[in-house]
Amino acid sequence: MSSTSFRDSTVVIIETSRTSIRAGIGLHDLLHLPTIDIPARVGLRRTPGSQNGDDAPSSAKVTDYLVGAQLDDALAAGQDILVFWPFADGEVSDYTQAEALWKHILFNRLGLRRAQMESPVMLSIMAGLSRDAYERICQIFFERFNVAGFAILDRPMAQFYAVVSGLQLSGVVVDIDLDHTDVTPIADGFPVHLARTSVPVGLNDCLAYLAHLLRANTSVMSVLSPADAPLAPDALQDALLALARHVWEAGLIKVLAEGEAARDLEDEGVTDIAAIVVAGKERAVIESGMKRRQNAKAQPAEQARAKEMEALDLVTTEFQGKELTLGKERHRFCEPLFDPALLEGIPGVQEKEPKDLKRPLQNAVGDAVAKTDVDQRNYIWQGLFVTGAITNHIKGLGAALSARVSPYILSAPDILNNEVQPRAVKTLRVPDYFAEYRDKGDGLAGFLGTSIVAKLSFNDSGGKNYVSKADYASRGPRTVLGMSPSLL
């Protein structure tokens, strides 16, 4: 049992997802945002022996890998670099690459020193790793990094801890990453590993889909690739992808309600955005619509006209020094999550394995919950939480998903005679009382939850939820299995 106590200012938080790593040092009364956010990738300069494949040589050492800004600069300079994502498959595919990333975080970005390491580390990482994986990770942090204390937390549990309140211990976490979406049901405070699933669709697919839709916007195409100076196909695709990312990051997207598809966007009022732009009326349309919406005492005819203008839902945005006018097609950004068949044949969409898991997100969530015990499902549906980077700039994704899982909920529940069948879905979000995280979306829930658990674990005088140096010295890596918030 650990008996060491640590100062909050020395605690290190590391959140490791499939494609990114967030980190920070120090716990405060107001839990702070991560100070470090880097892609979870490493680079290796190509050697003559690696020309015929993309596999990292087994002889590669930690110091051989490029990480962070060093890797970004090498790629920007056009150097021949092999890039690896050691966590992309939902497990640790290469421990040397993982060590290179964590070493960069601790010693290069946080400025800690191995010889004088006084900081304990709370690491949140994807769920479902083997016991051997937990032991090896523990060994890396003690023997390679010389940390003062160490604990591992399943990342879905960290995300869940950031949003739960009271005695609520059950829910389902939907984590939308760049290329995959992970679904983890939680029952009575434990992840239900047998019910966990994933869908090979993510943020990158939504960006590619919106870029494809923007090709049909003649106003956008005339500005990005004018007839007198058209862009090459590859350059045009890159520009459209960059525009799609700009639209997402600018918060110009809302999630469509179920059934509000393309035909609904095309059948309302004037839809020829190019004609409006050519006539120079886009600002007039937007400003007129806003003015009329603010006038509560408008005449019926004026109100009808205001509704027509509002239906256009035009917005202007500045992109690469050019002003573009976008229509309602931007709100179709999230459609691939709910209907992956829309991605067929779209440029920029990468085929990912396993193909048999490529299904609508609402079906994946419903199937995952259906694999839990019958008497747990009603409580699990009371904690639907959608997170991931996509939620940092799009609000209402949880509500949109909850409406789409209605087939799994009783439409006319008989409360007196049926106590176990789910009757409603409740969505969760990061509470506003976390001041630093207010208006930041729900994508940082993993780091917030990890910080909360670290504050509780490393301040525990009993020391049952982390491994100290003395514990490791006496019992070795296996200690982490019984002394960690993961509750293995």
mmCIF file of N, CA and C in Angstrom, residues 12 24 54 97 111 142 159 167 393 395 410-411:
data_model
loop_
_atom_site.group_PDB
_atom_site.id
_atom_site.type_symbol
_atom_site.label_atom_id
_atom_site.label_comp_id
_atom_site.label_asym_id
_atom_site.label_seq_id
_atom_site.Cartn_x
_atom_site.Cartn_y
_atom_site.Cartn_z
ATOM 1 N N VAL A 12 1.314 15.043 -12.900
ATOM 2 C CA VAL A 12 1.274 15.098 -14.367
ATOM 3 C C VAL A 12 0.067 14.307 -14.865
ATOM 4 N N GLY A 24 -0.618 17.896 -19.184
ATOM 5 C CA GLY A 24 -0.436 19.098 -18.394
ATOM 6 C C GLY A 24 0.147 18.715 -17.048
ATOM 7 N N ASP A 54 6.424 -0.284 -45.093
ATOM 8 C CA ASP A 54 6.176 0.793 -44.139
ATOM 9 C C ASP A 54 6.313 0.328 -42.709
ATOM 10 N N GLN A 97 7.665 3.123 -29.903
ATOM 11 C CA GLN A 97 7.069 4.353 -30.402
ATOM 12 C C GLN A 97 6.243 5.042 -29.318
ATOM 13 N N GLY A 111 9.365 19.742 -19.491
ATOM 14 C CA GLY A 111 10.637 20.183 -18.914
ATOM 15 C C GLY A 111 11.050 19.465 -17.646
ATOM 16 N N PHE A 142 8.162 3.626 -14.781
ATOM 17 C CA PHE A 142 9.054 3.576 -13.618
ATOM 18 C C PHE A 142 10.514 3.392 -14.020
ATOM 19 N N GLN A 159 -13.675 10.016 -19.332
ATOM 20 C CA GLN A 159 -14.654 10.864 -20.011
ATOM 21 C C GLN A 159 -15.985 10.858 -19.271
ATOM 22 N N LEU A 167 -25.294 9.918 -7.822
ATOM 23 C CA LEU A 167 -25.016 8.486 -7.735
ATOM 24 C C LEU A 167 -25.110 7.791 -9.088
ATOM 25 N N HIS A 393 -16.623 21.855 -31.610
ATOM 26 C CA HIS A 393 -17.157 22.942 -32.424
ATOM 27 C C HIS A 393 -18.579 22.693 -32.905
ATOM 28 N N LYS A 395 -22.399 21.630 -31.473
ATOM 29 C CA LYS A 395 -23.259 21.364 -30.320
ATOM 30 C C LYS A 395 -24.488 20.564 -30.768
ATOM 31 N N LEU A 410 -38.846 1.993 -25.594
ATOM 32 C CA LEU A 410 -40.285 1.733 -25.644
ATOM 33 C C LEU A 410 -41.039 3.014 -25.996
ATOM 34 N N SER A 411 -41.900 2.934 -26.996
ATOM 35 C CA SER A 411 -42.666 4.107 -27.401
ATOM 36 C C SER A 411 -43.834 4.378 -26.454
#
